[in-house]
């Protein structure tokens, strides 16, 4: 099993960052994608979200755990080269005006080495964080 992790600091208090990121079924808050690109079925642990990618690909995630400033999800189905994928997005305060996001995942790569898969997933996390930063800039 391989693991990837990206840690990024934001100039927002943890509560404000979590207000942007913490809704499992609304990635549009931080990605800038339309509401129809992320549809949630069910509530709480076991809820499913269907993400429609720009290229039309579809990813279905299941909410596995949730608490104050974190949630863990797994991929149920996806066109991505991975199996047994489980990831966590967690926000922690740095000080009263800034916070840190840790986005990490464990997975079995398909069709690539562990090293290639780690680079792939870290680039996905960084792309998501870039969307978050754009959203924050546009809101201020």
CSV table of C-alpha atoms in Angstrom, one decimal:
chain,number,residue,atom,x,y,z
A,1,UNK,CA,0.0,0.0,0.0
A,2,UNK,CA,1.2,3.5,-0.9
A,3,UNK,CA,0.6,6.8,0.9
A,4,UNK,CA,0.5,10.4,-0.3
A,5,UNK,CA,0.2,13.5,1.8
A,6,UNK,CA,0.2,17.3,1.2
A,7,UNK,CA,0.2,19.9,4.0
A,8,UNK,CA,-0.7,23.5,3.2
A,9,UNK,CA,-1.1,26.6,5.3
A,10,UNK,CA,-4.0,29.0,4.7
A,11,UNK,CA,-4.4,32.6,5.9
A,12,UNK,CA,-7.8,31.8,7.4
A,13,UNK,CA,-8.8,30.7,10.9
A,14,UNK,CA,-9.5,26.9,11.1
A,15,UNK,CA,-13.2,27.5,11.6
A,16,UNK,CA,-13.4,29.6,8.4
A,17,UNK,CA,-11.3,27.1,6.4
A,18,UNK,CA,-13.5,24.2,7.7
A,19,UNK,CA,-16.7,26.1,6.7
A,20,UNK,CA,-15.3,26.1,3.2
A,21,UNK,CA,-14.0,22.5,3.1
A,22,UNK,CA,-16.1,20.6,5.7
A,23,UNK,CA,-19.2,19.7,3.7
A,24,UNK,CA,-18.5,16.3,2.2
A,25,UNK,CA,-21.3,16.7,-0.3
A,26,UNK,CA,-20.5,20.2,-1.5
A,27,UNK,CA,-17.0,20.3,-3.1
A,28,UNK,CA,-18.3,23.2,-5.2
A,29,UNK,CA,-17.7,25.6,-2.2
A,30,UNK,CA,-14.0,25.3,-2.7
A,31,UNK,CA,-13.5,23.9,-6.2
A,32,UNK,CA,-15.6,26.5,-8.1
A,33,UNK,CA,-17.4,23.7,-10.0
A,34,UNK,CA,-21.2,23.8,-10.4
A,35,UNK,CA,-23.4,22.2,-7.8
A,36,UNK,CA,-24.4,19.5,-10.3
A,37,UNK,CA,-20.8,18.3,-10.4
A,38,UNK,CA,-21.0,17.0,-6.8
A,39,UNK,CA,-24.2,15.2,-5.8
A,40,UNK,CA,-24.6,13.6,-2.3
A,41,UNK,CA,-26.9,10.7,-1.5
A,42,UNK,CA,-27.7,10.0,2.1
A,43,UNK,CA,-26.4,11.7,5.2
A,44,UNK,CA,-23.6,11.0,7.7
A,45,UNK,CA,-21.3,8.0,7.7
A,46,UNK,CA,-22.0,5.9,4.6
A,47,UNK,CA,-23.2,8.9,2.5
A,48,UNK,CA,-22.1,8.8,-1.1
A,49,UNK,CA,-21.0,11.7,-3.3
A,50,UNK,CA,-20.8,11.5,-7.0
A,51,UNK,CA,-18.2,13.8,-8.6
A,52,UNK,CA,-18.5,14.5,-12.3
A,53,UNK,CA,-15.1,15.6,-13.6
A,54,UNK,CA,-14.5,18.2,-16.3
A,55,UNK,CA,-13.8,15.4,-18.8
A,56,UNK,CA,-17.1,13.6,-17.9
A,57,UNK,CA,-15.4,10.9,-15.8
A,58,UNK,CA,-17.4,10.0,-12.6
A,59,UNK,CA,-16.0,9.3,-9.1
A,60,UNK,CA,-18.1,7.9,-6.4
A,61,UNK,CA,-16.8,8.4,-2.8
A,62,UNK,CA,-18.2,7.1,0.5
A,63,UNK,CA,-17.9,9.1,3.8
A,64,UNK,CA,-16.2,6.7,6.2
A,65,UNK,CA,-15.6,8.9,9.3
A,66,UNK,CA,-16.2,12.5,10.3
A,67,UNK,CA,-15.4,14.7,13.3
A,68,UNK,CA,-14.4,18.2,14.3
A,69,UNK,CA,-12.4,19.5,11.4
A,70,UNK,CA,-11.8,16.2,9.5
A,71,UNK,CA,-13.5,13.7,7.3
A,72,UNK,CA,-12.3,10.4,5.8
A,73,UNK,CA,-13.6,9.0,2.6
A,74,UNK,CA,-13.0,6.0,0.3
A,75,UNK,CA,-13.4,5.7,-3.5
A,76,UNK,CA,-16.2,3.3,-4.4
A,77,UNK,CA,-15.8,3.6,-8.2
A,78,UNK,CA,-13.6,5.7,-10.4
A,79,UNK,CA,-11.7,5.8,-13.7
A,80,UNK,CA,-8.5,6.6,-11.7
A,81,UNK,CA,-5.7,4.1,-11.5
A,82,UNK,CA,-6.2,3.1,-7.9
A,83,UNK,CA,-7.9,0.6,-5.7
A,84,UNK,CA,-8.4,0.4,-1.9
A,85,UNK,CA,-8.2,4.3,-1.8
A,86,UNK,CA,-9.0,5.9,1.5
A,87,UNK,CA,-8.2,9.6,2.2
A,88,UNK,CA,-8.6,12.2,5.0
A,89,UNK,CA,-8.9,15.9,4.8
A,90,UNK,CA,-8.1,17.5,8.2
A,91,UNK,CA,-7.9,21.1,9.2
A,92,UNK,CA,-5.9,22.3,12.3
A,93,UNK,CA,-5.3,25.8,13.7
A,94,UNK,CA,-1.8,27.3,13.4
A,95,UNK,CA,-2.8,30.5,15.3
A,96,UNK,CA,-5.8,32.7,15.5
A,97,UNK,CA,-5.7,33.8,11.9
A,98,UNK,CA,-4.2,30.9,10.0
A,99,UNK,CA,-4.8,27.1,9.7
A,100,UNK,CA,-3.3,24.1,8.0
A,101,UNK,CA,-4.9,21.5,5.7
A,102,UNK,CA,-3.5,18.0,5.7
A,103,UNK,CA,-4.8,15.9,2.8
A,104,UNK,CA,-3.6,12.4,2.9
A,105,UNK,CA,-4.5,9.1,1.3
A,106,UNK,CA,-3.6,5.4,1.3
A,107,UNK,CA,-4.1,3.3,-1.8
A,108,UNK,CA,-3.1,0.4,-4.1
A,109,UNK,CA,-1.8,1.8,-7.4
A,110,UNK,CA,-3.0,0.2,-10.6
A,111,UNK,CA,-0.7,0.2,-13.6
A,112,UNK,CA,2.1,2.3,-12.0
A,113,UNK,CA,4.7,2.0,-9.3
A,114,UNK,CA,4.1,3.2,-5.8
A,115,UNK,CA,6.5,6.2,-6.4
A,116,UNK,CA,4.6,7.2,-9.6
A,117,UNK,CA,1.2,6.9,-7.8
A,118,UNK,CA,2.4,9.0,-4.9
A,119,UNK,CA,3.5,11.8,-7.4
A,120,UNK,CA,0.1,11.4,-9.1
A,121,UNK,CA,-2.0,11.7,-5.9
A,122,UNK,CA,0.1,14.5,-4.5
A,123,UNK,CA,-0.4,16.4,-7.7
A,124,UNK,CA,-4.2,15.8,-7.4
A,125,UNK,CA,-4.2,17.2,-3.8
A,126,UNK,CA,-2.1,20.2,-4.9
A,127,UNK,CA,-4.5,20.9,-7.7
A,128,UNK,CA,-7.4,20.8,-5.2
A,129,UNK,CA,-5.5,23.1,-2.9
A,130,UNK,CA,-4.9,25.6,-5.8
A,131,UNK,CA,-8.7,25.6,-6.3
A,132,UNK,CA,-9.2,26.3,-2.6
A,133,UNK,CA,-6.7,29.2,-2.7
A,134,UNK,CA,-8.5,30.7,-5.8
A,135,UNK,CA,-11.8,30.5,-4.1
A,136,UNK,CA,-10.5,32.2,-1.0
A,137,UNK,CA,-8.8,35.0,-3.1
A,138,UNK,CA,-12.1,35.6,-5.0
A,139,UNK,CA,-14.0,35.8,-1.8
A,140,UNK,CA,-11.8,38.5,-0.3
